[in-house]
XYZ file of C-alpha atoms in Angstrom:
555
model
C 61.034 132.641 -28.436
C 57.771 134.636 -26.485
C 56.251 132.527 -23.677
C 53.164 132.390 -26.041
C 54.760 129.587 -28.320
C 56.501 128.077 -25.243
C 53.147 127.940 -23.688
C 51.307 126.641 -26.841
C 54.009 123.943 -27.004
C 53.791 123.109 -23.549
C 49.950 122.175 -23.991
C 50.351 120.469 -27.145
C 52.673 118.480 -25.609
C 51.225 117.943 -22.168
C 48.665 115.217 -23.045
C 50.883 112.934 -24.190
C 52.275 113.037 -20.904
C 48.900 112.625 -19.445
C 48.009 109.866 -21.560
C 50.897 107.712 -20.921
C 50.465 108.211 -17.047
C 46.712 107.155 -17.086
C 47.289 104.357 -19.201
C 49.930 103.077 -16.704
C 47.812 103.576 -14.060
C 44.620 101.474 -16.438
C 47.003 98.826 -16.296
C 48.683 98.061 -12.863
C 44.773 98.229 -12.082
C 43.405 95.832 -14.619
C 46.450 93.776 -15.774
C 46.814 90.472 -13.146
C 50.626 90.218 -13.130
C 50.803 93.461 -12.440
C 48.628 94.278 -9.278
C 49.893 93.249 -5.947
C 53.781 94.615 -6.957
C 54.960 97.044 -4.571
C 56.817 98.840 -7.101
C 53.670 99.146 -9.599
C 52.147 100.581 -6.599
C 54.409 102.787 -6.140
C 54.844 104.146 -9.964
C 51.206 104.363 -9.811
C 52.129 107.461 -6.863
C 54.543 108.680 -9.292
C 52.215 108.764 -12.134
C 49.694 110.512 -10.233
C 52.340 113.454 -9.451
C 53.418 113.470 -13.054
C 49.362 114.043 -13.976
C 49.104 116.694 -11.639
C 52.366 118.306 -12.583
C 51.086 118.372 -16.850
C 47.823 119.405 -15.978
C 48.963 122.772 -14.308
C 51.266 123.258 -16.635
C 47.856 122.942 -19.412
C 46.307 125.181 -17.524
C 49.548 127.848 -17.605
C 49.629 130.933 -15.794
C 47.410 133.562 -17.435
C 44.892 132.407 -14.344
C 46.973 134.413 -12.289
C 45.595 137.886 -13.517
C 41.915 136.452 -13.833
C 42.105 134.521 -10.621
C 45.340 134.793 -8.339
C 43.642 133.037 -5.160
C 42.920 129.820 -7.344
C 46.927 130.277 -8.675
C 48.031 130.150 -5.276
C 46.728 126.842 -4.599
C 47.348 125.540 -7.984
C 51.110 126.912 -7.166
C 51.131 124.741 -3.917
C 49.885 121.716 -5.425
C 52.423 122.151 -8.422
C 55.243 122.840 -5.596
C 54.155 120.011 -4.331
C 53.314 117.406 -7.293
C 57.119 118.267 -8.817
C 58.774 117.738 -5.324
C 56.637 113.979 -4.793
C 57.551 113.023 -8.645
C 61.146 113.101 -7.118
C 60.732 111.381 -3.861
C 58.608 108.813 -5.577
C 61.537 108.226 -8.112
C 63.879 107.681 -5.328
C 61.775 105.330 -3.291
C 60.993 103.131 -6.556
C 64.509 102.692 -6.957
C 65.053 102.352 -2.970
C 62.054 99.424 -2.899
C 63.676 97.611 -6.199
C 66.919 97.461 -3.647
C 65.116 96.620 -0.423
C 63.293 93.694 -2.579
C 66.388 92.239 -4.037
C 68.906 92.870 -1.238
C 66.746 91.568 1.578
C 62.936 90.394 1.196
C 59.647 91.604 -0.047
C 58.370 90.877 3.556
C 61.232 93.346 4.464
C 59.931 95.871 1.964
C 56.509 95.257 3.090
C 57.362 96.087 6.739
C 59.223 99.449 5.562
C 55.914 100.532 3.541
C 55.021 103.007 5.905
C 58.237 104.999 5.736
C 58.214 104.699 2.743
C 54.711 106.659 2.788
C 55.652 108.845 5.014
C 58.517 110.037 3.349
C 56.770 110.045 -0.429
C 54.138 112.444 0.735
C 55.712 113.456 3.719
C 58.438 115.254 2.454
C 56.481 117.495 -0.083
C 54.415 118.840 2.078
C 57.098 119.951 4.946
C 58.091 121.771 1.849
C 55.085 123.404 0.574
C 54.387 124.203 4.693
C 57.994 125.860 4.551
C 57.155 128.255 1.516
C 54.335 129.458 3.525
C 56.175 129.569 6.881
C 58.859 131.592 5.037
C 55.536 134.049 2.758
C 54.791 135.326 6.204
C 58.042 135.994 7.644
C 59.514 137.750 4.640
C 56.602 139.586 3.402
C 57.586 139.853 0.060
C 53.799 138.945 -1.142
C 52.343 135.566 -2.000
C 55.128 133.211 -2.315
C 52.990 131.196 -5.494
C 51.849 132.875 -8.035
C 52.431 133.444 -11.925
C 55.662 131.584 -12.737
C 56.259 132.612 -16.549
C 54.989 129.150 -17.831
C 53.080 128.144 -14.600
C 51.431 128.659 -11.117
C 54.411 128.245 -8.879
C 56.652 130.215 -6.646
C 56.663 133.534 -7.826
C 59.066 135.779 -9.392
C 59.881 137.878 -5.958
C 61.418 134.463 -4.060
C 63.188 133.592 -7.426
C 66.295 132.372 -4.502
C 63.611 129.524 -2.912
C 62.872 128.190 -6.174
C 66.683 126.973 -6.396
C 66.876 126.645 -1.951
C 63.715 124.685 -1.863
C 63.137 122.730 -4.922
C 65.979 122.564 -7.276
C 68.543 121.741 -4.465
C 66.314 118.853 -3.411
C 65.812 117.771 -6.886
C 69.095 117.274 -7.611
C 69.584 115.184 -4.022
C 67.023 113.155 -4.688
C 68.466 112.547 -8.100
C 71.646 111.338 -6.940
C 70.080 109.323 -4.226
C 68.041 107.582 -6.531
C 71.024 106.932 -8.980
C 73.233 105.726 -6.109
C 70.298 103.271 -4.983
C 70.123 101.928 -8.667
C 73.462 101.480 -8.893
C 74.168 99.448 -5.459
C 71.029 97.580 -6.812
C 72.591 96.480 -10.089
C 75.792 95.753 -7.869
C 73.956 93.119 -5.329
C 72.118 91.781 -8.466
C 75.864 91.092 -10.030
C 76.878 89.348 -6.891
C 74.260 86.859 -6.888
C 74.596 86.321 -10.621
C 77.991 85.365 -9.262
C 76.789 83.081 -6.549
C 74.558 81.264 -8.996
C 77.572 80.331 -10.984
C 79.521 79.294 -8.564
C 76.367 76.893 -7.076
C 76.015 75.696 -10.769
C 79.835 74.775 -10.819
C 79.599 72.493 -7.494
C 76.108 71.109 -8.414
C 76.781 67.279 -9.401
C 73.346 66.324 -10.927
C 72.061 67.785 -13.950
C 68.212 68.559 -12.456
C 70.477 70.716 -9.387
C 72.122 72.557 -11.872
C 69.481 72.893 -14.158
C 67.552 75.042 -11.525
C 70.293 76.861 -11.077
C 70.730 77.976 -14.655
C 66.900 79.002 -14.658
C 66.776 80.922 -11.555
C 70.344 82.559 -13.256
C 68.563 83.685 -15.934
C 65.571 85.435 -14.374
C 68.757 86.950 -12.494
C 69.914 88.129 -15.675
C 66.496 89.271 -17.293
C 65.955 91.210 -14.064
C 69.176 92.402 -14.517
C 68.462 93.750 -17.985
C 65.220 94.909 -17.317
C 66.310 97.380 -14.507
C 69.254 98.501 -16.806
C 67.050 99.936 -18.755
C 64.353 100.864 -16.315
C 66.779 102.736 -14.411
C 68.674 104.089 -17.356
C 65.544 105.354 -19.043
C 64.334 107.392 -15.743
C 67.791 108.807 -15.245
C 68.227 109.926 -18.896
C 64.370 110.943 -18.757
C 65.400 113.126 -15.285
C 68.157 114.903 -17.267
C 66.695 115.935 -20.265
C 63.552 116.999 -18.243
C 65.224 118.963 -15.333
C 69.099 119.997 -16.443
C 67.837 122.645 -19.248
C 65.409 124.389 -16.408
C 68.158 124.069 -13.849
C 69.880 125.459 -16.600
C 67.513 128.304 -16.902
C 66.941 129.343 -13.274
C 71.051 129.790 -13.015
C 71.000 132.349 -15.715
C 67.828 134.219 -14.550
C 69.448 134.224 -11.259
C 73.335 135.705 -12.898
C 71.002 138.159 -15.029
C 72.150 136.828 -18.620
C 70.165 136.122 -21.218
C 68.105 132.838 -22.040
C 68.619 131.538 -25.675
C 65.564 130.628 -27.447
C 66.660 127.703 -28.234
C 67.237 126.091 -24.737
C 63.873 127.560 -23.889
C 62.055 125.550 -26.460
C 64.212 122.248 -25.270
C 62.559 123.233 -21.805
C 58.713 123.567 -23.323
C 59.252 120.080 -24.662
C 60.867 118.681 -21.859
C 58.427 120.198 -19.284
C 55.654 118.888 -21.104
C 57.024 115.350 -21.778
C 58.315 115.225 -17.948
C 55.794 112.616 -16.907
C 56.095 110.329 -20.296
C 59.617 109.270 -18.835
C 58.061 107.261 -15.890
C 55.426 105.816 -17.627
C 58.076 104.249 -21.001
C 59.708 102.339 -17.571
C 56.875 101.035 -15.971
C 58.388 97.345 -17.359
C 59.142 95.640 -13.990
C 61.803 93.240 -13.371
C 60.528 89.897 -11.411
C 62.046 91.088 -8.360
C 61.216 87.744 -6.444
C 63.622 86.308 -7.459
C 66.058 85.033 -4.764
C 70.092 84.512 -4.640
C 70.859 81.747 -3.347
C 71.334 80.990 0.443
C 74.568 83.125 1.258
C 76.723 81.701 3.839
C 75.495 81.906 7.531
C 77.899 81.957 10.549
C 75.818 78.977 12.642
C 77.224 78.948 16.821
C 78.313 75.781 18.120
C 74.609 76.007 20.069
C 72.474 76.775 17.561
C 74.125 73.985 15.167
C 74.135 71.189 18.090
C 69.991 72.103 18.376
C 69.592 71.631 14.920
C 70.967 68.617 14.740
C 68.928 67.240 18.251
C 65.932 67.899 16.315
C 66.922 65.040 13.682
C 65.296 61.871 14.580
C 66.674 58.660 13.005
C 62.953 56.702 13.840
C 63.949 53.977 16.451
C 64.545 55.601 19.853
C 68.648 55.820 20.136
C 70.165 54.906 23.445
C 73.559 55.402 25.154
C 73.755 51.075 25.531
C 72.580 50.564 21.784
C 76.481 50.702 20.583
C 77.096 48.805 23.816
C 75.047 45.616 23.672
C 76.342 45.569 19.606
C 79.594 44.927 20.841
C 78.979 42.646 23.874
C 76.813 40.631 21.097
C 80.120 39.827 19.491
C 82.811 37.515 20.572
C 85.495 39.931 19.752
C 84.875 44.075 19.439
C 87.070 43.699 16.377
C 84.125 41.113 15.196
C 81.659 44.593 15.457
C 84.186 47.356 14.349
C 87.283 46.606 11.681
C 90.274 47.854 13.982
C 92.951 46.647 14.143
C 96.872 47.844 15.498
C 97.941 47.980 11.660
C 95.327 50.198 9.844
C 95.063 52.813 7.523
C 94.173 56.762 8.366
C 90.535 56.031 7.583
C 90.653 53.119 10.315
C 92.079 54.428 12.421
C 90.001 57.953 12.773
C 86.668 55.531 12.943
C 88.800 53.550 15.991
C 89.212 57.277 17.533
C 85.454 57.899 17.314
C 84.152 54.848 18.707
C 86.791 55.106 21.736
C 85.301 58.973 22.444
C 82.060 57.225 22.553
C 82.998 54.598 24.954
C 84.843 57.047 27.124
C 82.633 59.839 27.334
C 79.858 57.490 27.720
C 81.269 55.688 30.585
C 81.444 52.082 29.756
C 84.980 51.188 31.348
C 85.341 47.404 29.932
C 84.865 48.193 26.950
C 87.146 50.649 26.542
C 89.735 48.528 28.238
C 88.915 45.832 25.779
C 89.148 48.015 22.491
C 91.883 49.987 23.542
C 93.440 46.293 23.654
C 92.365 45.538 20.266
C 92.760 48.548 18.233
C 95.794 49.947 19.887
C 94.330 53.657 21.078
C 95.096 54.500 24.417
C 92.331 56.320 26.296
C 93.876 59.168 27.225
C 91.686 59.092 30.249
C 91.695 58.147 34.269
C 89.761 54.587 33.892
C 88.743 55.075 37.568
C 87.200 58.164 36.598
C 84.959 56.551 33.742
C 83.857 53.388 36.217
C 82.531 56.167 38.659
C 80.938 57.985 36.385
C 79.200 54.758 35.121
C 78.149 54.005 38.610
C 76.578 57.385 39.053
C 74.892 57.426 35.408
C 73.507 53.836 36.167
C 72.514 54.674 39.637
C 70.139 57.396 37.615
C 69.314 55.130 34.958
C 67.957 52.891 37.307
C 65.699 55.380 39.541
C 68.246 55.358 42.674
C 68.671 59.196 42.812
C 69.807 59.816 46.267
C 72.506 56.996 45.437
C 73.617 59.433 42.610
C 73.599 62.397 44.493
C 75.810 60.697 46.752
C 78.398 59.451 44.719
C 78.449 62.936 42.481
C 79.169 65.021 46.202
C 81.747 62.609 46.818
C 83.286 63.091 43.087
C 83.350 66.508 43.568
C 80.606 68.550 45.455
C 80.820 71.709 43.452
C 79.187 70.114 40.320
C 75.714 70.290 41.809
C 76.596 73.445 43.760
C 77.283 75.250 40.877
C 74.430 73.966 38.293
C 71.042 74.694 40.134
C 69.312 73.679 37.211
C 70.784 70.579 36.868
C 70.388 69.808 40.742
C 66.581 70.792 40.194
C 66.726 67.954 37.769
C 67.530 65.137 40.163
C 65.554 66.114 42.881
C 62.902 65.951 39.912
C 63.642 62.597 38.781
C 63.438 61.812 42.534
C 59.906 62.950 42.757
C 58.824 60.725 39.645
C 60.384 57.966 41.364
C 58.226 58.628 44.331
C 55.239 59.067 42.246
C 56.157 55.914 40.400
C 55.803 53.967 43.021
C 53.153 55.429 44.805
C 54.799 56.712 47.571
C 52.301 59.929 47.107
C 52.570 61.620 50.721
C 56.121 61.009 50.698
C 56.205 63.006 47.509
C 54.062 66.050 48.578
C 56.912 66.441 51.351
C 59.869 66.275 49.490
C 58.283 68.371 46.945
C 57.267 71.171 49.629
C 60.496 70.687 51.486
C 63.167 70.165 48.180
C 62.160 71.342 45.296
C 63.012 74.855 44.603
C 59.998 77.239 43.312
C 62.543 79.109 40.284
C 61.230 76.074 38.720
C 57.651 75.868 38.711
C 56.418 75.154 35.457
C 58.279 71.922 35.233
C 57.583 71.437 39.149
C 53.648 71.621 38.494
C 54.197 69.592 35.497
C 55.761 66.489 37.696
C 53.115 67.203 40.109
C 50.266 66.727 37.579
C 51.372 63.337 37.744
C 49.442 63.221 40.537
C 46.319 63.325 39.155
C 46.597 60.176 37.270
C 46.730 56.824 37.597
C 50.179 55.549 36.973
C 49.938 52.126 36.535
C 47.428 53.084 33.659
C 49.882 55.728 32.159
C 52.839 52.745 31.972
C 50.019 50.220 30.503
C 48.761 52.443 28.043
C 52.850 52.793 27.014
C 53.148 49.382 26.476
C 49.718 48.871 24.656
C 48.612 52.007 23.582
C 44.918 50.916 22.583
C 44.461 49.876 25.762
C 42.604 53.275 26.552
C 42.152 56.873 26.305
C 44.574 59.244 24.708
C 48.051 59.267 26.979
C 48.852 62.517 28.979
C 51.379 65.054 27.857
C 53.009 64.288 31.088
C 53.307 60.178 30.735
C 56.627 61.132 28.960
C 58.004 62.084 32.293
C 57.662 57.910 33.281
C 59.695 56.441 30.230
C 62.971 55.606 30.434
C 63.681 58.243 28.100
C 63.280 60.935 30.603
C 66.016 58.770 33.267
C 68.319 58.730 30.588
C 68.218 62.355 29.624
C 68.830 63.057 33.071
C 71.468 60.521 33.288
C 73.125 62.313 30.113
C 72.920 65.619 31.529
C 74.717 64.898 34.813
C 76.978 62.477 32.946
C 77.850 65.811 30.669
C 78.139 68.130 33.637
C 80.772 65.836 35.248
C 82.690 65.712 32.391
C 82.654 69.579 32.111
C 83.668 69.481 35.653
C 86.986 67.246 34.566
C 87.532 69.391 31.770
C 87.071 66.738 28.797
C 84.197 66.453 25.799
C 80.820 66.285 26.771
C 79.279 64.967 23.338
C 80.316 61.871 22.095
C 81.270 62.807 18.184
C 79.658 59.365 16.816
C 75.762 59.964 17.318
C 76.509 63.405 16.322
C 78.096 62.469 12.956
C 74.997 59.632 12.705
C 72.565 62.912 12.988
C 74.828 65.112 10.137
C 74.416 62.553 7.775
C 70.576 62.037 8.410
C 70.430 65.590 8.125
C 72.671 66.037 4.970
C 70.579 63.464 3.357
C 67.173 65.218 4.152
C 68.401 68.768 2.456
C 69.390 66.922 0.064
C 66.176 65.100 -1.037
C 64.573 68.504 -1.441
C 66.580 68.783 -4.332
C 67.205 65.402 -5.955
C 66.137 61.876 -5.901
C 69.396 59.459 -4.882
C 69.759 56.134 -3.282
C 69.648 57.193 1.043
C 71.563 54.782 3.525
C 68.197 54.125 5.681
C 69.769 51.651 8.029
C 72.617 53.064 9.905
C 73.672 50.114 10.980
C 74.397 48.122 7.279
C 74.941 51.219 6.270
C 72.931 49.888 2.940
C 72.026 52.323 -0.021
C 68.085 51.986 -1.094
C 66.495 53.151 -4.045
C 64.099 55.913 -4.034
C 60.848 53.771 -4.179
C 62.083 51.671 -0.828
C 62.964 54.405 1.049
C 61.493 54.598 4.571
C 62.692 57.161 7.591
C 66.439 55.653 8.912
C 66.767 53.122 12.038
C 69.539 51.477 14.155
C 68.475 48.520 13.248
């Protein structure tokens, strides 16, 4: 076949090529659903190399006789048009993985690399030829091609070092990526089914069949997305590979596979622009198991707040209210399992939270032996009410005499008695006393929560407690009132209660509010997803219908 008929079917061809780019690019820009999709964006880059690539291979190579400067350039932008169609192949498929794997905000935040290698990449290249022009001198480096203006005849070796090589790299890059992308989208295909198995109401499981199938239509759609492009990369760059390996061995080139590489040349760009369908990459798997620390779970579950304020002597005055702790809790010596683990969890309560009667009293009743010195608890009751009730230095005293290491060896903790000592001071007005102690005391690591006790200062306190008790009374409170309520004596109390515990080696978290707190939590996830009776009072422990349902209480 003469390069006159592969040249005239190379331009008939060519335009269709040309066509189907532009009219991709006519529609990511007009067509809604498609504009503001990364990968449309990116096929758009693709296109754009595939136009450039058919138009110089329209224009052929007779302008090198006629015009070899103009051939040169036309060379280097067809050097580097073919090398960009690749690297914009591989980071369509690379983005489609980054979306579905991770995030779009992750994809979003990798854009520039993504840039940088798209464009970037090319143009080291086409700088490369032209490095290597002047230090082989073999004459211009792009120049008439046979079908084109590209890297001439005399560095036939560069056409295979510095574009063919890469090609075929960047091929199986981008057929690797696919793959590993149809992998994670069969995993969470997977995951859906198994949340769909364990989902107990219908409206649960009905999401999770939708969301399944716009798994599965994503699924298809980049089957054949990805399938199409790699088919449409073999028939358009294997025959010319092909070619170039027998031009370089010296045989002969049958017509025949010269006429497959006319057509395929000139239909190279009509392969991106038949995939341009898009799967809905948005679409998420479904939460995959997180490893959560003992910390981070025991924060989550201190921000869940049950409404009415929950104190360490709520549990307490329940069961002084009765005549009998068996009258407040069902134990008894001769219970089942169930019984007896909800006798376990109100004894850890008692112990860890001090109260020394009563865990005398139960451990009568239900038979559960405390496991702990008695002695111990009734001192560590007389320390955390010594708190409770504003006489620090009492505290102090009786926590040195416990053991003086605990406040040795927890500065911050120390910091927070001498703290609560201040307030005390400012509570009752005892205002030059507290400027000493505070100067003389209180150490300065602190300061932030130092100048926010000191700030105290500047108002009046017996207005801050009246406008707790009556809050219309007056102005908005201060941010630092909080410091007077109870609440902050007892957090203190709880934190020195906690470190002496540490300090005896036992639990520092009673298991009962914490269980109280899972199941307020549990129920919140849960009514993102479904409508179901809530227990709202944790106390009767009562189920209530949708349209009653109010935030849960103690009481």
């Amino acid at each position: 076949m003469s390069n006159n008929v592969t040249q005239l079917i190379i331009r008939v061809f060519c335009p269709v090529s040309i066509a189907t780019n532009c009219a991709l690019i006519f529609c990511v820009r007009t067509i809604k659903r498609l504009q503001g999709n990364n990968i449309n964006h990116f096929q758009e880059f693709l296109a754009v190399s595939d136009i450039i690539t058919s138009i110089i291979f329209t224009v052929g190579s007779d302008i090198s006789v006629t015009n070899p400067d103009l051939c040169t350039v036309l060379g280097a932008i067809m050097q580097y048009s073919l090398l960009s169609t690749s690297t914009w192949s591989f980071l369509v498929s690379l983005l489609c993985y980054v979306t579905i794997a991770y995030s779009d905000d992750q994809a979003n935040k990798l854009k520039l690399y993504f840039y940088l290698y798209g464009w970037g990449i090319p143009l080291v290249s086409v700088c490369g030829l032209f490095g290597l022009q002047a230090a082989w001198q073999r004459g211009t480096i792009f120049g008439d091609a046979t079908f084109e203006c590209w890297i001439s005849p005399a560095y036939l070796d560069l056409r295979v070092d510095m574009f063919y090589i890469p090609l075929w790299i960047q091929f199986a890059m981008t057929t690797t990526t696919y793959g590993l992308t149809v992998t994670h989208i069969h995993k969470i295909l997977i995951q859906y089914a198994q949340v769909a198995k364990l989902s107990v109401t219908s409206r649960i499981a009905g999401a999770e069949n939708y969301a399944e199938r716009s798994v599965r239509r994503s699924n298809h759609k980049l089957f054949v997305k990805s399938g199409m492009l790699i088919f449409g990369f073999f028939v358009t760059w294997l025959p010319s590979t092909i070619v170039r390996v027998l031009d370089m061995a010296g045989q002969p080139v049958p017509s025949w596979l010269m006429l497959i590489v006319s057509i395929s040349f000139a239909l190279s760009g009509f392969w991106n622009s038949g995939s341009s369908s898009q799967p809905q990459l948005q679409t998420a798997a479904p939460p995959a198991k997180k490893t959560i620390s003992r910390d981070e779970w025991e924060a989550k579950l201190a921000e869940v707040k049950i409404n009415k304020r929950y104190d360490q002597t709520h549990l307490l005055s329940l069961l002084h209210a009765s005549p009998s702790l068996s009258e407040a809790i069902p134990s008894r010596k001769n219970t089942n399992n169930t019984s007896s683990d909800l006798n376990k969890l109100v004894m850890n309560y008692l112990v860890i939270e001090g109260y020394k009667d009563a865990v005398e009293k139960f451990s009568q009743e239900s038979g559960i032996a405390p496991n702990v010195n008695l002695e111990g608890i009734e001192e560590r009751l007389l320390i955390r009410t010594a708190v409770q009730e504003g006489r620090i230095d009492e505290a102090i005293s009786r926590v040195n005499d416990l053991d003086p290491e605990i406040l040795d060896t927890n500065p911050a903790l120390c910091f927070h008695l001498q703290q609560q000592k201040l307030i005390e001071l400012i509570r009752a007005g005892n205002i030059s006393a507290a400027l000493d102690f505070a100067q003389e005391e209180l150490a300065p690591e602190f300061l932030e929560e130092l100048e926010q006790t000191m700030s105290l200062l500047a108002f009046d306190i017996s207005a801050l407690q009246q406008q707790k008790t009556n809050p219309a009374s007056g102005p908005a409170p201060s941010p630092v009132a909080s410091l007077l309520e109870y609440s902050q004596r007892l957090k203190v109390a709880g934190e020195l209660n906690a470190a002496i515990l540490k300090s005896q080696s036992q639990e520092r978290t009673p298991k009962l509010p914490m269980l109280l707190k899972m199941l307020v939590w549990a129920q919140n996830q849960l009514e993102e997803r479904v409508s179901f009776p809530q227990i709202k009072n944790l106390l009767t422990a009562e189920l209530v219908e949708e349209s009653s349902q109010a935030l849960p209480t103690l009481s």
